[in-house]
Short mmCIF file of C-alpha atoms and ligand atoms in Angstrom, two decimals:
data_model
loop_
_atom_site.label_atom_id
_atom_site.label_comp_id
_atom_site.label_asym_id
_atom_site.label_seq_id
_atom_site.Cartn_x
_atom_site.Cartn_y
_atom_site.Cartn_z
CA MET Z 1 0.00 0.00 0.00
CA GLY Z 2 1.43 3.40 -0.94
CA THR Z 3 2.46 5.78 1.80
CA ARG Z 4 4.62 8.85 1.69
CA GLU Z 5 7.64 6.93 3.01
CA GLU Z 6 7.56 3.94 0.61
CA ALA Z 7 8.48 4.13 -3.07
CA SER Z 8 5.03 3.67 -4.54
CA THR Z 9 4.23 2.75 -8.12
CA ALA Z 10 1.53 3.88 -10.51
CA VAL Z 11 0.41 3.06 -14.01
CA VAL Z 12 -1.17 5.99 -15.85
CA ILE Z 13 -3.40 4.96 -18.76
CA GLY Z 14 -3.47 7.66 -21.45
CA ALA Z 15 -0.96 10.39 -22.25
CA GLY Z 16 -3.48 13.18 -22.84
CA ILE Z 17 -3.36 16.41 -20.87
CA GLY Z 18 -4.85 14.70 -17.80
CA GLY Z 19 -2.55 11.68 -17.86
CA LEU Z 20 0.63 13.69 -18.39
CA THR Z 21 -0.27 16.15 -15.63
CA ALA Z 22 -1.00 13.30 -13.23
CA ALA Z 23 2.30 11.62 -14.12
CA MET Z 24 4.12 14.88 -13.42
CA GLY Z 25 2.40 15.21 -10.06
CA LEU Z 26 3.35 11.67 -9.03
CA GLN Z 27 6.91 12.19 -10.19
CA ARG Z 28 7.08 15.28 -8.01
CA ILE Z 29 6.12 13.35 -4.87
CA GLY Z 30 8.58 10.55 -5.56
CA TRP Z 31 6.34 7.90 -7.07
CA SER Z 32 7.64 5.70 -9.78
CA MET Z 33 5.24 5.70 -12.73
CA THR Z 34 4.64 4.16 -16.13
CA VAL Z 35 2.48 5.94 -18.70
CA LEU Z 36 0.74 3.75 -21.29
CA GLU Z 37 -0.47 5.45 -24.48
CA ARG Z 38 -2.13 3.53 -27.28
CA ALA Z 39 -1.09 5.99 -30.02
CA PRO Z 40 2.25 5.49 -31.79
CA ILE Z 41 3.41 8.94 -30.68
CA ILE Z 42 2.69 11.18 -27.70
CA ALA Z 43 0.85 14.12 -29.28
CA GLU Z 44 -2.29 16.25 -29.16
CA VAL Z 45 -4.78 17.24 -31.85
CA GLY Z 46 -4.37 20.40 -33.93
CA ALA Z 47 -6.69 22.74 -32.06
CA GLY Z 48 -6.60 25.51 -29.49
CA LEU Z 49 -7.51 25.46 -25.84
CA THR Z 50 -8.54 28.04 -23.28
CA VAL Z 51 -6.79 27.63 -19.96
CA TRP Z 52 -8.72 29.32 -17.16
CA PRO Z 53 -7.11 30.79 -14.02
CA ASN Z 54 -8.02 27.72 -11.94
CA ALA Z 55 -5.93 25.49 -14.22
CA GLU Z 56 -3.17 28.11 -14.50
CA ARG Z 57 -2.87 28.01 -10.70
CA ALA Z 58 -2.87 24.21 -10.72
CA LEU Z 59 -0.08 24.12 -13.32
CA ASP Z 60 1.78 26.73 -11.34
CA ALA Z 61 1.56 24.52 -8.23
CA LEU Z 62 3.31 21.81 -10.26
CA GLY Z 63 5.96 24.26 -11.44
CA VAL Z 64 4.70 24.26 -15.05
CA GLU Z 65 5.01 27.55 -16.89
CA ILE Z 66 2.77 28.06 -19.94
CA GLN Z 67 2.63 31.86 -20.13
CA SER Z 68 5.48 31.98 -22.67
CA ARG Z 69 3.63 29.53 -24.98
CA SER Z 70 0.18 31.20 -24.71
CA ILE Z 71 -1.50 34.57 -25.05
CA PRO Z 72 -4.09 36.27 -22.82
CA THR Z 73 -7.54 36.03 -24.30
CA ILE Z 74 -11.16 36.78 -23.58
CA SER Z 75 -12.79 33.52 -24.64
CA ARG Z 76 -16.55 33.96 -24.46
CA GLY Z 77 -16.35 37.56 -23.26
CA ASN Z 78 -16.60 39.00 -26.80
CA LEU Z 79 -19.84 38.11 -28.54
CA ARG Z 80 -20.97 38.89 -32.09
CA THR Z 81 -23.90 38.16 -34.37
CA PRO Z 82 -23.34 36.25 -37.65
CA SER Z 83 -23.48 39.58 -39.51
CA GLY Z 84 -20.62 40.84 -37.33
CA ARG Z 85 -22.47 43.17 -34.95
CA TRP Z 86 -20.83 43.23 -31.51
CA LEU Z 87 -23.07 42.15 -28.63
CA ARG Z 88 -20.46 42.35 -25.88
CA HIS Z 89 -16.86 43.42 -25.45
CA SER Z 90 -14.57 42.46 -22.55
CA HIS Z 91 -10.92 43.01 -21.69
CA PRO Z 92 -8.41 40.14 -21.47
CA GLU Z 93 -7.03 41.36 -18.16
CA ASP Z 94 -10.53 41.19 -16.65
CA VAL Z 95 -10.77 37.48 -17.30
CA GLY Z 96 -7.23 36.09 -17.10
CA VAL Z 97 -7.77 33.25 -19.58
CA LEU Z 98 -4.85 31.98 -21.68
CA ALA Z 99 -5.13 30.70 -25.25
CA ILE Z 100 -2.69 27.96 -26.16
CA HIS Z 101 -2.26 25.44 -28.95
CA ARG Z 102 -3.01 21.99 -27.51
CA ALA Z 103 0.18 20.60 -28.95
CA ASP Z 104 2.18 23.30 -27.14
CA LEU Z 105 0.62 22.53 -23.75
CA HIS Z 106 1.15 18.85 -24.38
CA ASP Z 107 4.78 19.46 -25.31
CA VAL Z 108 5.41 21.45 -22.11
CA LEU Z 109 3.99 18.61 -19.99
CA ARG Z 110 5.72 15.86 -21.96
CA LYS Z 111 9.14 17.47 -21.52
CA GLU Z 112 8.82 17.24 -17.74
CA LEU Z 113 8.69 13.42 -17.87
CA PRO Z 114 11.52 10.96 -18.43
CA ASP Z 115 11.39 9.10 -21.77
CA GLU Z 116 11.63 5.72 -20.07
CA ALA Z 117 8.33 6.34 -18.24
CA LEU Z 118 6.39 6.79 -21.49
CA HIS Z 119 5.26 3.75 -23.48
CA THR Z 120 3.62 4.29 -26.87
CA ASP Z 121 1.74 1.69 -28.94
CA ALA Z 122 0.53 0.42 -25.55
CA GLU Z 123 -3.21 -0.09 -25.86
CA VAL Z 124 -4.75 -1.14 -22.56
CA VAL Z 125 -7.43 -3.79 -22.97
CA SER Z 126 -8.18 -4.71 -19.37
CA VAL Z 127 -7.75 -3.35 -15.87
CA SER Z 128 -8.41 -5.15 -12.59
CA PRO Z 129 -9.48 -3.36 -9.39
CA GLU Z 130 -6.38 -4.88 -7.73
CA GLY Z 131 -4.12 -2.83 -10.00
CA THR Z 132 -3.19 -5.09 -12.91
CA VAL Z 133 -3.26 -3.63 -16.39
CA VAL Z 134 -3.03 -5.72 -19.57
CA CYS Z 135 -2.14 -4.34 -23.01
CA ALA Z 136 -3.26 -5.61 -26.42
CA ASP Z 137 0.20 -7.10 -27.06
CA GLY Z 138 -0.03 -9.14 -23.85
CA GLN Z 139 2.25 -6.95 -21.71
CA LYS Z 140 1.13 -6.86 -18.08
CA PHE Z 141 1.80 -4.12 -15.50
CA THR Z 142 0.98 -4.20 -11.79
CA ALA Z 143 1.14 -1.14 -9.57
CA ASP Z 144 -0.03 0.26 -6.23
CA LEU Z 145 -2.31 2.61 -8.15
CA VAL Z 146 -3.81 2.74 -11.65
CA ILE Z 147 -4.79 6.20 -12.90
CA ALA Z 148 -7.19 5.84 -15.80
CA ALA Z 149 -6.87 9.02 -17.86
CA ASP Z 150 -7.99 7.28 -21.04
CA GLY Z 151 -10.57 9.81 -22.17
CA VAL Z 152 -14.32 9.83 -22.63
CA ASN Z 153 -14.38 6.34 -24.19
CA SER Z 154 -12.26 4.95 -21.33
CA VAL Z 155 -11.86 1.19 -21.51
CA THR Z 156 -11.26 1.27 -17.75
CA ARG Z 157 -14.57 2.95 -17.02
CA ARG Z 158 -16.41 0.63 -19.38
CA SER Z 159 -14.99 -2.47 -17.70
CA LEU Z 160 -15.08 -1.49 -14.00
CA TRP Z 161 -17.94 1.00 -13.95
CA SER Z 162 -21.04 1.42 -16.04
CA GLY Z 163 -21.75 4.56 -18.01
CA ASP Z 164 -21.43 5.15 -21.72
CA PRO Z 165 -20.88 8.59 -23.25
CA VAL Z 166 -24.11 10.47 -23.95
CA PHE Z 167 -24.45 12.00 -27.43
CA GLN Z 168 -25.56 15.61 -26.94
CA HIS Z 169 -26.96 16.13 -30.45
CA ARG Z 170 -24.15 18.57 -31.21
CA THR Z 171 -21.20 18.26 -33.53
CA VAL Z 172 -18.12 20.46 -33.87
CA TRP Z 173 -15.46 21.25 -36.45
CA ARG Z 174 -12.13 22.77 -35.41
CA GLY Z 175 -9.02 24.02 -37.11
CA VAL Z 176 -5.89 26.15 -36.72
CA THR Z 177 -4.68 28.44 -39.48
CA PRO Z 178 -1.05 28.37 -40.64
CA SER Z 179 1.12 31.04 -39.04
CA GLY Z 180 0.42 34.54 -40.41
CA SER Z 181 -2.14 33.40 -43.02
CA VAL Z 182 -5.02 35.44 -41.55
CA TRP Z 183 -3.70 38.00 -39.09
CA PRO Z 184 -4.35 40.03 -37.01
CA VAL Z 185 -7.78 38.92 -35.78
CA GLN Z 186 -9.75 39.70 -32.67
CA GLU Z 187 -11.04 36.89 -30.48
CA SER Z 188 -14.79 36.47 -30.43
CA MET Z 189 -17.62 34.04 -30.25
CA THR Z 190 -20.43 34.41 -32.79
CA LEU Z 191 -23.94 33.31 -31.89
CA GLY Z 192 -26.34 32.05 -34.55
CA ARG Z 193 -29.60 30.18 -33.96
CA GLY Z 194 -28.34 26.93 -32.45
CA VAL Z 195 -24.93 27.57 -34.04
CA GLN Z 196 -21.73 29.03 -32.56
CA THR Z 197 -18.40 29.93 -34.02
CA GLY Z 198 -15.33 30.79 -31.99
CA VAL Z 199 -12.21 32.65 -33.09
CA LEU Z 200 -9.15 32.53 -30.83
CA PRO Z 201 -5.76 34.00 -31.76
CA LEU Z 202 -2.83 31.80 -30.73
CA PRO Z 203 0.89 32.55 -30.43
CA ASP Z 204 2.92 32.69 -33.67
CA GLU Z 205 0.09 34.41 -35.55
CA ARG Z 206 -1.99 31.24 -35.74
CA VAL Z 207 -5.76 31.29 -35.18
CA TYR Z 208 -7.93 28.55 -33.70
CA TRP Z 209 -11.53 28.48 -34.90
CA PHE Z 210 -14.47 26.20 -34.27
CA LEU Z 211 -18.02 25.76 -35.52
CA MET Z 212 -20.55 23.95 -33.32
CA VAL Z 213 -23.97 22.99 -34.71
CA ASN Z 214 -26.89 20.69 -33.89
CA ALA Z 215 -26.80 17.13 -35.22
CA ALA Z 216 -29.67 14.65 -35.35
CA GLN Z 217 -27.43 11.57 -35.50
CA PRO Z 218 -23.95 10.78 -34.19
CA ASN Z 219 -21.04 9.76 -36.46
CA GLN Z 220 -22.27 11.59 -39.53
CA LEU Z 221 -19.43 11.72 -42.06
CA TYR Z 222 -18.78 14.52 -44.57
CA GLY Z 223 -16.44 13.80 -47.45
CA ASP Z 224 -14.77 17.20 -47.22
CA ASP Z 225 -15.09 18.72 -43.75
CA ARG Z 226 -13.62 22.07 -44.71
CA ALA Z 227 -16.08 22.46 -47.61
CA GLU Z 228 -18.91 21.56 -45.25
CA VAL Z 229 -17.86 24.25 -42.77
CA LEU Z 230 -17.41 26.82 -45.52
CA ARG Z 231 -20.88 26.02 -46.82
CA ARG Z 232 -22.30 26.72 -43.37
CA VAL Z 233 -20.40 29.97 -42.63
CA ARG Z 234 -20.01 31.50 -46.10
CA HIS Z 235 -22.28 34.45 -45.23
CA TRP Z 236 -20.88 34.96 -41.74
CA HIS Z 237 -18.80 37.99 -40.85
CA ARG Z 238 -15.08 38.26 -41.60
CA PRO Z 239 -12.70 36.70 -40.78
CA ILE Z 240 -14.65 33.44 -40.20
CA PRO Z 241 -14.85 32.23 -43.85
CA GLU Z 242 -11.24 33.36 -44.43
CA LEU Z 243 -9.99 31.40 -41.41
CA VAL Z 244 -11.70 28.22 -42.56
CA ALA Z 245 -10.46 28.64 -46.14
CA ALA Z 246 -6.88 29.17 -44.91
CA THR Z 247 -6.85 25.93 -42.90
CA PRO Z 248 -5.40 22.94 -44.76
CA GLU Z 249 -8.24 20.62 -45.73
CA ASP Z 250 -6.71 17.57 -44.03
CA GLN Z 251 -6.30 19.44 -40.76
CA VAL Z 252 -9.96 20.20 -40.11
CA LEU Z 253 -11.13 18.08 -37.15
CA HIS Z 254 -14.70 16.87 -36.76
CA ASN Z 255 -16.16 15.37 -33.53
CA ASP Z 256 -19.55 14.80 -32.01
CA ILE Z 257 -20.16 16.33 -28.60
CA VAL Z 258 -20.62 13.67 -25.94
CA ASP Z 259 -20.53 13.89 -22.18
CA LEU Z 260 -21.00 11.58 -19.18
CA ASP Z 261 -23.73 11.32 -16.61
CA PRO Z 262 -22.29 11.80 -13.11
CA LEU Z 263 -20.66 8.65 -11.70
CA PRO Z 264 -21.36 7.59 -8.09
CA THR Z 265 -17.60 7.29 -7.49
CA TYR Z 266 -14.32 7.88 -9.36
CA VAL Z 267 -12.50 5.17 -7.36
CA LYS Z 268 -12.58 1.35 -7.41
CA ASP Z 269 -10.04 -0.18 -5.00
CA ARG Z 270 -6.65 0.71 -6.57
CA VAL Z 271 -8.07 2.26 -9.74
CA VAL Z 272 -8.98 5.92 -10.08
CA LEU Z 273 -10.61 7.77 -12.99
CA LEU Z 274 -9.23 11.16 -13.99
CA GLY Z 275 -10.14 13.79 -16.60
CA ASP Z 276 -12.64 13.00 -19.35
CA ALA Z 277 -12.67 9.34 -18.32
CA ALA Z 278 -14.38 10.46 -15.10
CA HIS Z 279 -16.38 13.52 -16.02
CA ALA Z 280 -16.36 14.46 -19.72
CA MET Z 281 -18.55 17.48 -20.35
CA SER Z 282 -19.53 19.57 -23.34
CA PRO Z 283 -17.01 22.31 -24.17
CA ASP Z 284 -19.52 25.07 -23.37
CA LEU Z 285 -17.61 26.23 -20.26
CA GLY Z 286 -14.16 25.57 -21.77
CA GLN Z 287 -13.22 23.72 -18.58
CA GLY Z 288 -12.75 20.04 -19.56
CA ALA Z 289 -8.97 19.99 -19.79
CA CYS Z 290 -8.73 22.50 -16.92
CA GLN Z 291 -10.61 20.01 -14.74
CA ALA Z 292 -8.30 17.17 -15.77
CA ILE Z 293 -5.39 19.36 -14.62
CA GLU Z 294 -7.18 20.13 -11.34
CA ASP Z 295 -7.82 16.40 -10.82
CA ALA Z 296 -4.12 15.68 -11.21
CA VAL Z 297 -3.09 18.27 -8.63
CA VAL Z 298 -5.75 17.24 -6.09
CA LEU Z 299 -4.76 13.59 -6.47
CA THR Z 300 -1.08 14.44 -6.04
CA ALA Z 301 -1.75 16.45 -2.88
CA ALA Z 302 -3.94 13.70 -1.42
CA LEU Z 303 -1.36 10.98 -2.14
CA ALA Z 304 1.38 13.13 -0.64
CA ALA Z 305 -0.57 13.58 2.58
CA ASP Z 306 -2.27 10.24 3.23
CA LYS Z 307 -2.20 6.49 2.81
CA LEU Z 308 -3.68 5.22 -0.43
CA PRO Z 309 -7.27 4.41 0.63
CA GLU Z 310 -7.74 7.68 2.51
CA ALA Z 311 -6.08 9.67 -0.27
CA LEU Z 312 -8.34 8.16 -2.92
CA GLN Z 313 -11.40 8.75 -0.79
CA ARG Z 314 -10.45 12.40 -0.36
CA TYR Z 315 -9.82 12.78 -4.11
CA ASP Z 316 -13.15 11.15 -4.89
CA GLU Z 317 -15.15 13.36 -2.52
CA GLN Z 318 -13.47 16.61 -3.48
CA ARG Z 319 -13.56 16.07 -7.21
CA ARG Z 320 -17.13 14.84 -7.46
CA ALA Z 321 -18.31 17.78 -5.33
CA ARG Z 322 -16.47 20.20 -7.65
CA LEU Z 323 -17.58 18.54 -10.90
CA LYS Z 324 -21.27 17.95 -10.20
CA PRO Z 325 -22.47 21.58 -10.46
CA MET Z 326 -20.03 22.29 -13.29
CA LYS Z 327 -21.32 19.44 -15.40
CA GLU Z 328 -24.89 20.58 -14.75
CA ALA Z 329 -23.95 24.11 -15.82
CA ALA Z 330 -22.27 22.81 -18.99
CA ARG Z 331 -25.41 20.88 -19.94
CA ALA Z 332 -27.64 23.89 -19.18
CA SER Z 333 -25.43 26.09 -21.32
CA LEU Z 334 -25.48 23.55 -24.15
CA LYS Z 335 -29.28 23.46 -23.97
CA ARG Z 336 -29.46 27.27 -24.29
CA THR Z 337 -26.96 27.59 -27.12
CA SER Z 338 -28.43 24.71 -29.14
CA ASN Z 339 -31.94 26.15 -29.11
CA THR Z 340 -32.85 27.16 -32.66
CA GLY Z 341 -36.07 29.00 -31.74
CA LEU Z 342 -36.14 32.68 -32.71
CA LEU Z 343 -37.36 33.87 -29.31
CA PRO Z 344 -34.82 31.93 -27.20
CA HIS Z 345 -32.07 33.08 -29.57
CA LEU Z 346 -33.15 36.70 -29.25
CA ALA Z 347 -33.30 36.30 -25.48
CA VAL Z 348 -29.68 35.01 -25.40
CA SER Z 349 -28.52 37.83 -27.71
CA ILE Z 350 -30.33 40.56 -25.78
CA ALA Z 351 -29.04 39.23 -22.46
CA ALA Z 352 -25.50 39.20 -23.90
CA ARG Z 353 -25.93 42.78 -25.05
CA LEU Z 354 -27.50 44.21 -21.92
CA ALA Z 355 -25.67 42.30 -19.20
CA PRO Z 356 -22.57 44.26 -18.13
CA PRO Z 357 -19.22 42.48 -18.65
CA ALA Z 358 -19.01 42.26 -14.85
CA ALA Z 359 -22.01 39.91 -14.83
CA TRP Z 360 -20.30 37.57 -17.28
CA ARG Z 361 -17.07 37.69 -15.29
CA LYS Z 362 -18.99 36.85 -12.13
CA ALA Z 363 -20.62 33.87 -13.85
CA THR Z 364 -17.25 32.48 -14.95
CA ALA Z 365 -15.60 33.22 -11.59
CA GLN Z 366 -17.62 30.49 -9.92
CA TRP Z 367 -15.49 27.99 -11.88
CA SER Z 368 -12.22 29.82 -12.26
CA GLU Z 369 -11.75 31.09 -8.67
CA TRP Z 370 -10.44 27.75 -7.50
CA THR Z 371 -7.18 27.45 -5.60
CA PRO Z 372 -5.12 24.23 -5.67
CA PRO Z 373 -4.15 22.42 -2.47
CA GLU Z 374 -0.59 22.84 -1.19
CA LEU Z 375 1.91 20.42 -2.70
CA PRO Z 376 5.11 19.42 -0.91
CA ARG Z 377 8.14 21.42 -2.10
C1 FAD V 401 -14.51 21.11 -29.31
C2 FAD V 401 -13.87 21.02 -27.98
C3 FAD V 401 -13.31 22.16 -27.40
C4 FAD V 401 -12.77 22.09 -26.12
N1 FAD V 401 -12.23 23.24 -25.59
C5 FAD V 401 -11.70 23.20 -24.34
C6 FAD V 401 -11.12 24.37 -23.78
O1 FAD V 401 -11.05 25.43 -24.41
N2 FAD V 401 -10.61 24.30 -22.52
C7 FAD V 401 -10.64 23.13 -21.80
O2 FAD V 401 -10.16 23.12 -20.65
N3 FAD V 401 -11.18 22.00 -22.31
C8 FAD V 401 -11.70 22.01 -23.57
N4 FAD V 401 -12.22 20.87 -24.11
C9 FAD V 401 -12.22 19.62 -23.31
C10 FAD V 401 -10.86 18.92 -23.40
O3 FAD V 401 -10.49 18.70 -24.74
C11 FAD V 401 -10.89 17.59 -22.67
O4 FAD V 401 -11.57 17.72 -21.44
C12 FAD V 401 -9.47 17.11 -22.39
O5 FAD V 401 -8.74 16.97 -23.58
C13 FAD V 401 -9.52 15.76 -21.64
O6 FAD V 401 -8.20 15.33 -21.43
P1 FAD V 401 -7.93 13.84 -20.94
O7 FAD V 401 -6.46 13.74 -20.79
O8 FAD V 401 -8.80 13.52 -19.79
O9 FAD V 401 -8.45 12.90 -22.12
P2 FAD V 401 -7.96 12.78 -23.64
O10 FAD V 401 -7.45 14.08 -24.14
O11 FAD V 401 -9.07 12.13 -24.38
O12 FAD V 401 -6.72 11.78 -23.57
C14 FAD V 401 -6.90 10.40 -23.41
C15 FAD V 401 -5.63 9.71 -23.86
O13 FAD V 401 -5.74 8.32 -23.56
C16 FAD V 401 -5.34 7.56 -24.69
N5 FAD V 401 -6.07 6.29 -24.60
C17 FAD V 401 -7.39 6.08 -24.76
N6 FAD V 401 -7.70 4.78 -24.58
C18 FAD V 401 -6.53 4.15 -24.31
C19 FAD V 401 -6.20 2.79 -24.05
N7 FAD V 401 -7.13 1.83 -24.03
N8 FAD V 401 -4.90 2.48 -23.81
C20 FAD V 401 -3.94 3.46 -23.80
N9 FAD V 401 -4.20 4.76 -24.07
C21 FAD V 401 -5.49 5.10 -24.32
C22 FAD V 401 -5.75 8.41 -25.88
O14 FAD V 401 -5.03 8.05 -27.04
C23 FAD V 401 -5.39 9.80 -25.36
O15 FAD V 401 -4.03 10.13 -25.61
C24 FAD V 401 -12.77 20.89 -25.41
C25 FAD V 401 -13.32 19.73 -25.97
C26 FAD V 401 -13.85 19.80 -27.25
C27 FAD V 401 -14.43 18.54 -27.85
#
């Protein structure tokens, strides 16, 4: 059983943002860990990410600096109509959000870990509550603790818990423009009827954009995703069509939006769920990866302070209490923004226009004013 004094071991399943952050945390408190990633390389998708102050503080607690790889942004503080009319303007310093390319955040985290801890082409196919993990090639790992950070379709959650992802009748396209191709641009979110587009400048004169729309069925395929997005935004204000057109066709990502119903626990004996594997939510609050980072820091602090069972219980209680209202808020937000009715759409637009920026900041502060627990130096 892992205590602070013994050299404890962990297997982390998944080298996404959550898994890498957790591995860093464990490394910091002297655990020996193995990270298993099914992909042939450790990498992230070509899209942007908003990192809110709660996650910035959590990264800071781990000694991770991302300011030099990101730029301050406003996220949802600037709202426009599809014709380009401004509904709301905010100031980056009021909000304190950072915009970063996912690959850059991933790279920063990856560099903190020793190569020998990271195993690629290691697809986990089964996990036992006692802490044994088996990969598709037959390799077996046993550890004091298994951290399942294997994303929304987690094989760990499917085998030890119940709970499949819930399709939210939304689908999203994302892309990042090549450096300098459309620049400068101002960050904004554009609200159509049941449709949203986001524009987020990134370092090196790149721009992250997304288009989120309603979808009757999951897994709908479009031969040419970029052409499909252009078809949908061709009459929208500049620079949205230009950003899409500038993005290489094969780099446009398309995913359905799925989330998870709340789980009764994130812990089974020696196995703990972390990040999207535990609490995937729609991107409406821009907090999914931020919460994976928070999870990692809370777990690290708990393991540093207590024996394994007590530490896992503390993690479980604290994280579920934090995530429950946030997941409800993400679903409520998704319901509002996916409504295609004229009156609800006008209500959202008028509220955005009339509510002072302070009201929006207050609404986001309930998630971003979180402070990480102390970690040992
Ligand atoms: C459109 C969109 C926009 C978003 N915007 C934001 C935002 O602005 N800010 C924010 O904080 N969050 C945002 N999110 C949410 C964020 O992307 C996720 O919450 C975050 O990436 C979850 O990280 P994770 O490490 O838990 O899981 P993942 O990123 O899914 O990583 C899981 C890893 O596990 C690996 N894996 C899976 N199964 C196995 C297996 N069996 N064996 C071994 N390895 C395995 C995968 O290959 C992957 O590397 C957004 C999400 C979407 C869809």
